[in-house]
Amino acid sequence: MNVSRAIVLVEDDEGHALLFMKQLRRRGIRNPIHHFVTGSGALAFLDAPKPALETPQLIVLDINLPDMPGTEVLARISTDPAINAIPVVMLTSSDDQEDARLSFELGCRYYMIKPLHVERFVDVCRDVGYPLSVEPVGGVDTATDGPMGSPSADRET
Amino acid sequence: LSAADASLSQNPDPAEGRWEIGLSALILTGLVVAMTLVIMLGAQSNREITQLKQAERTKFLATDFLLNLRRAESSQRGYLLTGNPEYLRGYNDVITSLPLSLSRLEAATSAEPAQKARLTKIRSHFENKRQEMAATLEKQASGRRIDALAIINSDRGFTEMSMISSDVRSVIAFEENSASHLNNHYVSIYYLSIFVLLLMIVSGFITFYRIVGFIRTNRNYRLVLSESNRKLASLVKSRTAEIARVNDEIQRYAYIVGHDLRGPLVNITGFTAELEQAEVVLARQFEALKATVPSAIDPECLLAVEEEIPEAIRFIKISSARMDRLIAAVLKLSREGRRTVLAEPVDMNALVRDLVDCQAQQIEAANTVVSIGTLPDLFSDRLALELIFGNLIENAVKYLDPARPGRIEILGSVKGDRNLYEIIDNGRGISTADAERVFELFRRAGEPTVPGEGLGLAFVRNAIYRIDGAVTLDSEVGTGTKFTINLPARLEIAEHQRALTA
């Protein structure tokens, strides 16, 4: 049942993107990841016509992007019938209530203030983007701290 | 404002005031003296009018007496010359009234000794004259005309008559003389009255001038005062707006800095975790090597993998966790600062009771008694009050002296339109040097035996300021601490507080 559709990650901080991707892999998620550092780059990719099987399975969108606000990218996605069914997780370092309100209005599935530990965020992605392509993993990441850091791949296969 | 200051501080010249007071006093004195004189002279002239009347009457009486006497004499002579008794009628008319006339004249002049002496003389001459006339007439009537004429020819009657005439003129002259003296006082009264009138006019003008000046000065002061009030109000308004703007900017700045610091911190934490993972792999490799080819291991490498790297990672993790808490505190402070303050009725007894109940476990653990007095209610922001009292109660419990049983008191009182709340503990206390510092962000007083970031009191003060309150601290090391919170009983949400939420 592994369809393995892509995850689109729009994040301008290379460090955050790298940590996020590493953590996804460590947690056994094998979906291809397309990383964009600008909103326009991500939109160009999403707008390009593609077969249904290549439609991304999850979009992770940072609000603070260098070229346009993440909420604007979200607005474009929500008005495009070809892609507005893709679940979107908004990611932000601000707790601006106006951003949160606008994001939910535009149909985002989850709004998350960037946690200090990426593991928590990966949990959210696994839930929102279900079913992601997950492989069971060994005890490689046992050293990660925090309750969310422990492997829980056996929960869903 | 400086112009208003200058005109406000410009006091009236004291020398000028003295001059005016002196002049007014002089005029008043002059008026009093002149009026007294007028009144005295009036009374005097009243008396003089009476005297004048009396003099006129005396003159009339004297003249009348002399005329009647002459009439009697000429009537007597006519009868003696002609023998016609018709001539006697004039004599008979006046001869009986003459003594009476003389008596009246005597009465009128009895106050003046000189006149009185004259009248005594006149009386005796009159008696002689009357006898002379009566004797001649009697002789004529009895037919002895020769005898009668002889008496007349003796000049006796003539002499008496001229004596009387001379004395009566003296009496009249005396009265006229004294009347002429009286007239001078009238002139004095006349001139004095004119003088009084002039004084009154001058005084009236001065008073009028003073009143006009006073009204004008008063109006000017009022104008200056209202102008300076207006300027002050607009100054306060612009300063308040300025402060609100700066405060707003600081809040935004704190917010932005907080968020911008957080991005790198996520990377530091994340990659430290990655480093830790890598270290675990390395350590495993070294474990395997120790078992198989221990000679191949560089002892320095082993030290790095087993001790130095884990130690460095541990410090990085502790520091970044702390930094995260600090950034979170800054963000919380900024968020609280930007929050809309809402005034609502707050039951302070219930609020404090709930907050104490929240700490029940810690209070029990610290063997502490908390007593709450009757607290006056507020119309204020509930969230701010919860933050203020929550933090202060928590602090009181947290910093008790473990050497003695804890005692915490929460009291309230009303002072005008403000309420005072006191939170008193018998804890370890805060030294005077630290009393102001404890309200600053990230600052703590005394030995750090209890965990904390130095945030609570910074939040407390910030929240108190937001609801127009003030907080003071009395403390003695080893005895205890008293926080006094002064809050408006009814919070007016000012314009600048609303503006902050924009």
XYZ file of C-alpha atoms in Angstrom:
659
model
C 0.000 0.000 0.000
C 3.029 2.259 -0.111
C 2.008 4.898 -2.601
C 4.943 7.061 -1.491
C 3.695 10.377 -2.685
C 5.909 13.410 -2.046
C 6.064 15.717 0.981
C 6.564 19.379 0.046
C 8.585 21.324 2.586
C 8.687 25.121 2.260
C 11.227 26.410 4.768
C 13.882 29.102 4.333
C 16.020 28.054 7.283
C 18.317 25.349 5.866
C 19.074 24.058 9.338
C 15.447 23.568 10.229
C 14.792 21.848 6.894
C 17.747 19.529 7.330
C 16.781 18.596 10.894
C 13.218 17.991 9.805
C 14.222 15.759 6.911
C 16.751 13.826 8.987
C 14.135 13.234 11.646
C 11.542 12.057 9.095
C 14.012 9.538 7.737
C 15.049 8.430 11.190
C 11.402 7.796 12.003
C 11.115 5.561 8.969
C 9.215 7.877 6.707
C 10.392 7.209 3.185
C 8.255 9.576 1.115
C 10.246 11.715 -1.285
C 10.719 15.239 0.074
C 10.752 18.338 -2.105
C 12.343 21.211 -0.237
C 11.802 24.827 -1.322
C 13.247 27.905 0.351
C 10.803 30.361 -1.263
C 7.036 30.505 -1.573
C 7.191 31.182 -5.306
C 9.435 28.142 -5.868
C 6.971 25.906 -4.055
C 3.986 27.364 -5.950
C 5.735 26.851 -9.282
C 6.168 23.180 -8.409
C 2.629 22.729 -7.095
C 0.996 24.543 -10.006
C 2.762 22.395 -12.597
C 0.276 19.803 -13.966
C 1.121 16.258 -12.875
C -0.541 12.855 -12.694
C -2.747 12.134 -9.679
C -0.224 9.735 -8.180
C 2.398 12.435 -8.141
C 0.207 14.882 -6.244
C 2.003 15.671 -2.970
C 0.625 13.968 0.123
C 1.529 16.701 2.610
C 2.622 20.323 2.475
C 4.651 21.783 5.330
C 4.664 25.558 5.085
C 6.686 28.048 7.074
C 4.974 31.401 7.596
C 8.112 33.548 7.490
C 9.358 33.185 3.966
C 11.745 35.582 2.245
C 9.567 36.358 -0.790
C 5.976 36.172 0.457
C 4.110 35.307 3.629
C 3.325 31.609 4.078
C -0.326 32.549 4.479
C -0.317 33.886 0.934
C 1.097 30.610 -0.382
C -1.679 28.887 1.573
C -4.272 31.184 0.043
C -3.079 30.268 -3.477
C -3.191 26.551 -2.633
C -6.692 26.766 -1.179
C -8.076 28.456 -4.299
C -6.566 25.877 -6.696
C -8.991 22.917 -6.949
C -6.201 20.671 -8.238
C -4.225 20.884 -5.009
C -6.535 22.299 -2.299
C -7.242 18.788 -0.971
C -3.609 18.338 0.076
C -3.297 18.696 3.856
C -1.199 21.661 4.909
C 0.698 22.057 8.184
C 1.599 25.654 8.979
C 4.828 26.207 10.785
C 5.729 29.442 12.471
C 8.074 30.969 14.975
C 5.542 33.664 15.862
C 2.435 33.267 17.976
C 0.624 35.989 16.084
C -3.039 35.227 16.555
C -3.953 36.948 13.327
C -1.700 34.530 11.379
C -3.306 31.552 13.123
C -6.847 32.790 12.453
C -6.073 33.458 8.802
C -4.379 30.065 8.369
C -7.351 28.143 9.743
C -9.730 30.196 7.613
C -7.702 29.242 4.565
C -8.052 25.575 5.494
C -4.753 24.542 7.088
C -4.975 21.287 9.029
C -2.528 22.107 11.736
C -0.898 25.282 12.981
C 2.253 24.795 14.951
C 4.679 27.071 16.680
C 8.152 25.712 15.924
C 9.092 23.431 18.780
C 12.599 23.278 20.132
C 12.697 19.570 19.310
C 11.821 18.567 15.793
C 10.494 15.146 16.897
C 7.256 16.651 18.134
C 6.727 18.208 14.782
C 7.352 14.963 12.941
C 4.635 13.348 15.062
C 2.201 15.967 13.867
C 3.219 15.432 10.265
C 2.719 11.697 10.582
C -0.786 12.245 11.869
C -1.796 14.954 9.451
C -0.156 13.375 6.405
C -1.487 9.845 7.160
C -0.832 7.466 5.586
C 2.804 8.315 5.030
C 5.134 5.690 3.735
C 6.653 4.315 6.932
C 9.232 1.581 7.383
C 9.864 0.030 10.764
C 13.194 1.248 12.166
C 15.625 -0.148 14.733
C 16.888 1.533 17.892
C 19.082 3.982 16.032
C 17.593 7.168 17.477
C 17.235 6.012 21.057
C 19.563 8.782 22.156
C 17.221 11.585 21.124
C 15.826 13.332 24.136
C 12.249 13.954 25.124
C 9.297 11.596 25.198
C 8.463 12.409 21.587
C 11.932 11.430 20.479
C 11.455 7.725 21.189
C 10.701 5.582 18.158
C 7.063 4.833 17.753
C 7.077 3.405 14.250
C 5.346 0.280 15.471
C 2.222 2.331 16.091
C 1.387 2.413 12.438
C 2.664 0.458 9.483
C 5.101 77.093 28.592
C 8.070 79.284 29.435
C 6.144 82.438 28.501
C 3.304 81.432 30.796
C 5.816 80.696 33.563
C 7.343 84.144 33.206
C 4.032 85.970 33.370
C 2.826 83.839 36.264
C 5.897 84.489 38.333
C 5.674 88.255 37.662
C 4.455 89.497 41.049
C 3.028 93.011 41.432
C 5.718 95.553 42.356
C 5.616 95.845 46.191
C 6.810 99.501 46.121
C 3.901 100.408 43.874
C 1.484 98.734 46.238
C 2.891 100.629 49.215
C 2.552 103.934 47.354
C -1.065 103.203 46.593
C -1.866 102.137 50.144
C -0.192 105.308 51.469
C -2.159 107.520 49.120
C -5.421 105.793 49.966
C -4.745 106.207 53.689
C -3.904 109.889 53.201
C -7.084 110.498 51.257
C -9.161 108.650 53.809
C -7.620 110.642 56.664
C -8.252 113.890 54.780
C -11.829 112.884 54.164
C -12.428 112.020 57.811
C -10.877 115.286 59.037
C -12.771 117.376 56.506
C -16.059 115.675 57.215
C -15.552 116.122 60.975
C -14.846 119.800 60.374
C -17.940 120.142 58.235
C -20.081 118.485 60.879
C -18.554 120.619 63.641
C -18.965 123.772 61.615
C -22.512 122.762 60.774
C -23.336 122.441 64.457
C -21.519 125.716 65.084
C -23.424 127.501 62.378
C -26.646 126.060 63.690
C -25.853 127.726 66.973
C -24.866 130.893 65.142
C -28.117 130.970 63.213
C -29.925 130.948 66.552
C -27.626 133.716 67.792
C -28.203 135.656 64.590
C -31.935 135.342 64.988
C -31.649 136.504 68.546
C -29.510 139.445 67.469
C -32.059 140.387 64.815
C -34.818 140.157 67.395
C -32.832 142.265 69.850
C -32.209 144.839 67.116
C -35.907 144.834 66.263
C -36.967 145.144 69.879
C -34.486 147.974 70.465
C -35.526 149.865 67.352
C -39.195 149.332 68.140
C -38.706 150.591 71.693
C -36.861 153.711 70.545
C -39.448 154.480 67.816
C -42.356 154.100 70.220
C -40.609 156.289 72.785
C -40.035 158.954 70.141
C -43.649 158.638 69.087
C -44.744 159.150 72.711
C -42.412 162.168 72.999
C -43.598 163.794 69.758
C -47.224 163.132 70.795
C -46.490 164.820 74.183
C -44.845 167.811 72.475
C -47.731 168.212 70.019
C -50.262 168.265 72.860
C -48.240 170.749 74.854
C -47.807 173.086 71.850
C -51.370 172.934 70.571
C -53.388 172.039 73.621
C -55.376 169.730 71.375
C -56.080 166.459 73.202
C -56.135 164.703 69.782
C -52.351 164.690 69.941
C -52.416 162.709 73.133
C -53.776 159.643 71.424
C -50.344 158.566 70.163
C -48.929 158.956 73.635
C -51.667 156.939 75.248
C -51.260 154.214 72.586
C -47.654 153.427 73.449
C -46.956 154.647 76.982
C -48.349 151.525 78.665
C -46.621 149.128 76.231
C -43.186 150.771 76.511
C -42.172 149.224 79.889
C -43.205 145.848 78.520
C -41.085 146.436 75.359
C -38.153 147.318 77.507
C -38.612 144.189 79.635
C -38.532 142.053 76.482
C -35.361 143.770 75.346
C -33.816 143.166 78.738
C -34.731 139.495 78.563
C -33.254 139.190 75.030
C -29.927 140.700 76.037
C -29.625 139.270 79.529
C -26.871 136.780 78.344
C -24.496 139.602 77.368
C -23.116 141.528 80.420
C -22.225 144.616 78.301
C -25.728 144.774 76.850
C -27.221 144.144 80.248
C -25.301 147.131 81.672
C -26.504 149.299 78.828
C -30.077 148.247 79.429
C -29.850 149.050 83.117
C -28.851 152.552 82.083
C -31.607 152.693 79.471
C -34.148 151.578 82.096
C -33.213 154.406 84.485
C -33.188 157.035 81.709
C -36.500 155.686 80.493
C -37.988 156.036 83.966
C -36.794 159.667 84.080
C -38.145 160.389 80.629
C -41.483 158.830 81.488
C -41.778 160.903 84.674
C -40.803 164.018 82.752
C -43.472 163.362 80.139
C -46.086 162.364 82.716
C -45.297 165.520 84.777
C -45.680 167.877 81.799
C -48.931 166.308 80.726
C -50.350 166.420 84.214
C -49.455 170.127 84.518
C -51.001 170.871 81.140
C -54.155 168.980 82.034
C -54.498 170.952 85.296
C -54.170 174.213 83.364
C -50.674 175.039 84.400
C -49.294 175.241 80.868
C -46.520 177.610 81.877
C -45.142 175.092 84.348
C -45.291 172.373 81.769
C -43.381 174.417 79.200
C -40.864 175.290 81.864
C -40.103 171.592 82.374
C -39.601 171.167 78.644
C -37.422 174.217 78.418
C -35.261 172.810 81.203
C -33.873 170.368 78.572
C -34.313 167.588 81.037
C -36.448 165.522 78.651
C -34.150 166.196 75.737
C -31.104 165.032 77.647
C -32.827 161.861 78.825
C -34.011 161.164 75.323
C -30.601 161.570 73.721
C -29.094 159.337 76.423
C -31.655 156.658 75.699
C -31.207 157.057 71.955
C -27.439 156.769 72.222
C -27.633 153.672 74.423
C -30.155 151.933 72.198
C -27.921 152.573 69.183
C -25.035 151.093 71.155
C -27.136 148.006 71.824
C -27.990 147.710 68.118
C -24.392 148.316 67.079
C -23.213 145.587 69.452
C -25.653 143.064 67.975
C -24.699 144.027 64.443
C -21.062 143.611 65.275
C -21.522 140.137 66.687
C -23.671 139.119 63.652
C -20.944 140.233 61.262
C -18.521 137.788 62.940
C -20.893 134.910 62.382
C -20.930 135.200 58.584
C -17.263 134.118 58.245
C -18.030 130.521 59.354
C -20.422 130.072 56.484
C -17.629 130.854 54.080
C -15.419 128.296 55.799
C -18.116 125.647 55.554
C -18.549 126.466 51.900
C -14.880 126.070 51.072
C -14.487 123.006 53.258
C -17.426 121.339 51.503
C -15.837 122.019 48.135
C -12.596 120.527 49.458
C -14.432 117.409 50.710
C -16.157 117.061 47.376
C -12.831 117.294 45.548
C -11.279 114.709 47.848
C -14.188 112.392 47.275
C -13.917 112.799 43.524
C -10.169 112.099 43.595
C -10.661 109.137 45.906
C -13.458 107.856 43.692
C -11.235 108.092 40.635
C -8.411 106.249 42.376
C -10.778 103.530 43.578
C -12.257 103.191 40.125
C -8.794 103.010 38.593
C -7.747 100.387 41.152
C -10.842 98.272 40.552
C -10.418 98.440 36.790
C -6.753 97.516 37.194
C -7.616 94.676 39.530
C -10.246 93.294 37.169
C -7.870 93.556 34.228
C -5.024 91.872 36.149
C -7.370 89.195 37.367
C -8.610 88.552 33.856
C -5.045 88.478 32.551
C -4.034 85.985 35.231
C -7.026 83.850 34.399
C -6.124 83.967 30.711
C -2.490 83.108 31.419
C -3.558 80.318 33.752
C -6.009 78.763 31.328
C -3.483 79.119 28.538
C -0.799 77.369 30.576
C -3.295 74.687 31.603
C -4.141 74.123 27.974
C -0.465 73.906 27.068
C 0.187 71.544 29.955
C -2.693 69.309 28.924
C -1.498 69.131 25.341
C 2.048 68.537 26.562
C 0.890 65.673 28.770
C -1.106 64.295 25.881
C 1.799 64.410 23.464
C 4.221 62.984 26.049
C 1.794 60.187 26.848
C 1.428 59.427 23.174
C 5.219 59.481 22.856
C 5.648 57.122 25.818
C 2.941 54.852 24.452
C 4.679 54.832 21.081
C 8.094 54.068 22.596
C 6.583 51.405 24.821
C 4.825 49.896 21.842
C 8.091 49.898 19.941
C 9.901 48.190 22.827
C 7.202 45.553 22.997
C 7.457 44.893 19.268
C 11.216 44.924 19.451
C 11.211 42.386 22.277
C 8.791 40.289 20.327
C 10.803 40.346 17.103
C 14.130 39.749 18.875
C 12.554 36.895 20.812
C 11.352 35.229 17.665
C 14.507 35.842 15.700
C 16.591 34.318 18.504
C 14.385 31.307 18.531
C 15.199 30.259 14.939
C 18.936 29.789 15.575
C 18.164 28.171 18.914
C 16.065 25.489 17.193
C 19.112 24.747 15.026
C 21.488 24.663 17.993
C 19.224 22.269 19.860
C 18.502 20.163 16.787
C 22.077 19.804 15.660
C 23.245 19.161 19.206
C 20.842 16.246 19.187
C 22.323 15.153 15.863
C 25.788 15.456 17.345
C 24.665 13.351 20.277
C 23.378 10.680 17.927
C 26.668 10.658 16.067
C 28.524 10.467 19.353
C 26.522 7.384 20.336
C 27.565 5.711 17.086
C 31.178 6.655 17.680
C 31.094 5.433 21.272
C 29.675 2.108 20.105
C 32.507 1.799 17.598
C 35.074 2.466 20.325
C 33.469 -0.112 22.603
C 33.832 -2.682 19.825
C 37.442 -1.682 19.232
C 38.296 -1.953 22.931
C 37.083 -5.510 22.868
C 38.878 -6.494 19.662
C 42.012 -4.359 19.045
C 42.585 -2.142 22.102
C 46.100 -1.273 20.894
C 44.634 0.562 17.871
C 42.861 3.092 20.088
C 44.452 6.493 20.595
C 43.851 7.252 24.306
C 43.229 10.920 23.473
C 40.484 9.898 21.050
C 38.950 7.637 23.647
C 38.935 10.500 26.174
C 37.281 12.798 23.630
C 34.595 10.289 22.720
C 33.868 9.077 26.217
C 34.191 12.311 28.207
C 34.899 15.572 26.418
C 32.295 15.389 23.678
C 29.453 14.216 25.998
C 30.400 16.930 28.480
C 30.350 19.660 25.814
C 27.028 18.388 24.524
C 25.598 18.386 28.037
C 26.560 22.050 28.571
C 25.206 23.070 25.187
C 21.914 21.359 26.003
C 21.618 22.946 29.446
C 22.460 26.378 28.065
C 20.123 26.175 25.115
C 17.310 24.960 27.371
C 17.923 27.941 29.610
C 18.078 30.268 26.659
C 14.778 28.875 25.456
C 13.198 29.666 28.804
C 14.588 33.194 28.746
C 13.317 33.840 25.245
C 9.951 32.416 26.232
C 9.927 34.832 29.185
C 10.665 37.808 26.956
C 7.928 36.726 24.595
C 5.496 36.241 27.456
C 6.291 39.685 28.822
C 5.840 41.236 25.402
C 2.638 39.303 24.829
C 1.275 40.433 28.185
C 2.276 43.985 27.286
C 0.381 43.861 24.023
C -2.660 42.207 25.522
C -5.856 44.267 25.643
C -6.539 45.293 29.220
C -10.176 44.753 30.129
C -11.795 46.193 33.235
C -14.441 44.058 34.936
C -15.711 43.603 38.495
C -13.328 41.287 40.336
C -14.115 39.605 43.647
C -10.675 39.870 45.197
C -11.444 37.547 48.116
C -12.437 34.767 45.716
C -9.523 35.455 43.383
C -6.911 35.327 46.131
C -8.566 32.305 47.752
C -8.387 30.407 44.424
C -4.750 31.359 43.926
C -3.860 30.190 47.439
C -5.723 26.931 46.816
C -3.623 26.399 43.676
C -0.546 26.448 45.910
C -2.110 24.230 48.598
C 0.386 21.408 48.056
C 3.457 23.615 48.321
C 1.956 25.491 51.287
C 1.380 22.264 53.132
C 4.818 20.971 52.241
C 6.369 24.152 53.625
C 4.426 23.841 56.907
C 2.905 27.266 56.314
C -0.185 29.096 57.542
C -1.776 31.492 55.083
C -4.299 33.987 56.441
C -6.373 36.211 54.183
C -7.978 39.386 55.514
C -11.046 41.036 54.019
C -9.943 42.306 50.633
C -11.724 45.206 48.905
C -13.049 44.336 45.452
C -11.772 45.892 42.251
C -13.016 46.912 38.875
C -9.927 45.956 36.919
C -8.225 43.439 34.637
C -8.686 39.914 35.969
C -5.786 38.288 34.109
C -3.321 40.906 35.313
C -4.570 40.498 38.901
C -4.196 36.712 38.710
C -0.679 37.116 37.407
C 0.252 39.653 40.103
C -1.188 37.849 43.113
C -0.326 34.388 41.762
C 3.341 35.290 41.410
C 3.562 37.090 44.746
C 1.884 34.255 46.657
C 4.084 31.735 44.857
C 7.164 33.768 45.763
C 6.095 34.064 49.380
C 5.766 30.284 49.593
C 8.919 29.630 47.591
C 11.259 31.844 49.579
C 10.207 30.928 53.108
C 12.904 30.325 55.677
C 13.101 26.542 56.194
C 14.337 27.173 59.751
C 10.913 28.316 61.014
C 7.246 27.627 60.267
C 5.980 29.809 57.463
C 3.394 32.510 58.000
C 1.877 34.413 55.087
C -0.671 37.207 55.446
C -2.674 38.850 52.699
C -4.380 42.079 53.763
C -6.409 44.749 52.022
C -7.579 48.278 52.725
C -9.213 51.206 50.962
C -7.470 54.556 50.669
C -9.599 57.103 48.829
C -10.213 55.876 45.313
C -7.375 53.382 45.535
C -7.084 49.995 47.175
C -4.010 48.766 49.012
C -3.105 45.102 49.202
C -0.295 43.713 51.303
C 1.363 40.347 51.011
C 3.467 39.745 54.097
C 5.667 36.735 54.737
C 8.176 35.727 57.399
C 10.533 34.287 54.789
C 14.211 34.824 54.184
C 13.816 38.477 53.142
C 15.489 40.620 50.504
C 18.460 42.868 51.226
C 18.031 46.623 50.663
C 20.595 46.512 47.861
C 18.467 43.959 46.001
C 15.089 45.584 46.700
C 14.871 47.372 43.348
C 16.819 44.772 41.372
C 14.376 41.968 42.091
C 11.799 43.629 39.846
C 14.152 43.544 36.878
C 14.048 40.828 34.262
C 16.310 37.784 34.957
C 17.452 39.241 38.317
C 17.264 37.273 41.532
C 18.191 38.117 45.086
C 20.081 36.089 47.649
C 21.423 32.554 47.342
C 19.938 30.669 44.378
C 18.813 27.746 46.543
C 15.397 27.672 44.899
C 15.103 27.163 41.111
C 13.895 30.168 39.146
C 14.716 32.388 36.186
C 14.187 35.796 37.814
C 10.983 36.424 35.890
C 8.121 36.445 38.394
C 8.573 39.924 39.839
C 9.337 41.408 36.431
C 5.971 40.067 35.285
C 4.336 41.349 38.456
C 5.625 44.864 38.053
C 4.819 44.932 34.370
C 1.260 43.787 35.048
C 0.829 46.295 37.897
C 1.955 49.135 35.662
C -0.500 48.043 33.015
C -3.424 48.452 35.401
C -2.177 51.848 36.660
C -0.855 50.489 39.923
C 2.356 50.714 41.890
C 4.247 48.201 43.955
C 6.645 48.759 46.829
C 8.700 46.372 48.833
C 9.701 46.437 52.515
C 12.001 43.706 53.599
C 14.587 42.687 56.106
C 16.953 39.806 55.580
C 16.037 36.962 57.917
C 12.760 38.543 59.045
C 10.443 38.635 56.074
C 9.105 40.639 53.188
C 6.085 42.851 52.652
C 4.868 43.727 49.176
C 2.388 46.610 49.030
C 0.312 46.941 45.901
C -1.546 50.182 45.264
C -4.278 49.846 42.633
C -7.065 52.128 41.398
C -10.374 50.770 42.697
C -11.808 51.512 39.286
C -9.467 51.122 36.339
C -9.950 53.679 33.592
C -8.732 52.195 30.344
C -6.659 55.029 28.936
C -6.248 55.793 25.288
C -2.595 54.765 25.254
C -3.448 51.327 26.679
C -5.958 50.749 23.945
C -3.459 51.978 21.371
C -0.982 49.299 22.497
C -3.281 46.579 21.332
C -3.372 47.907 17.784
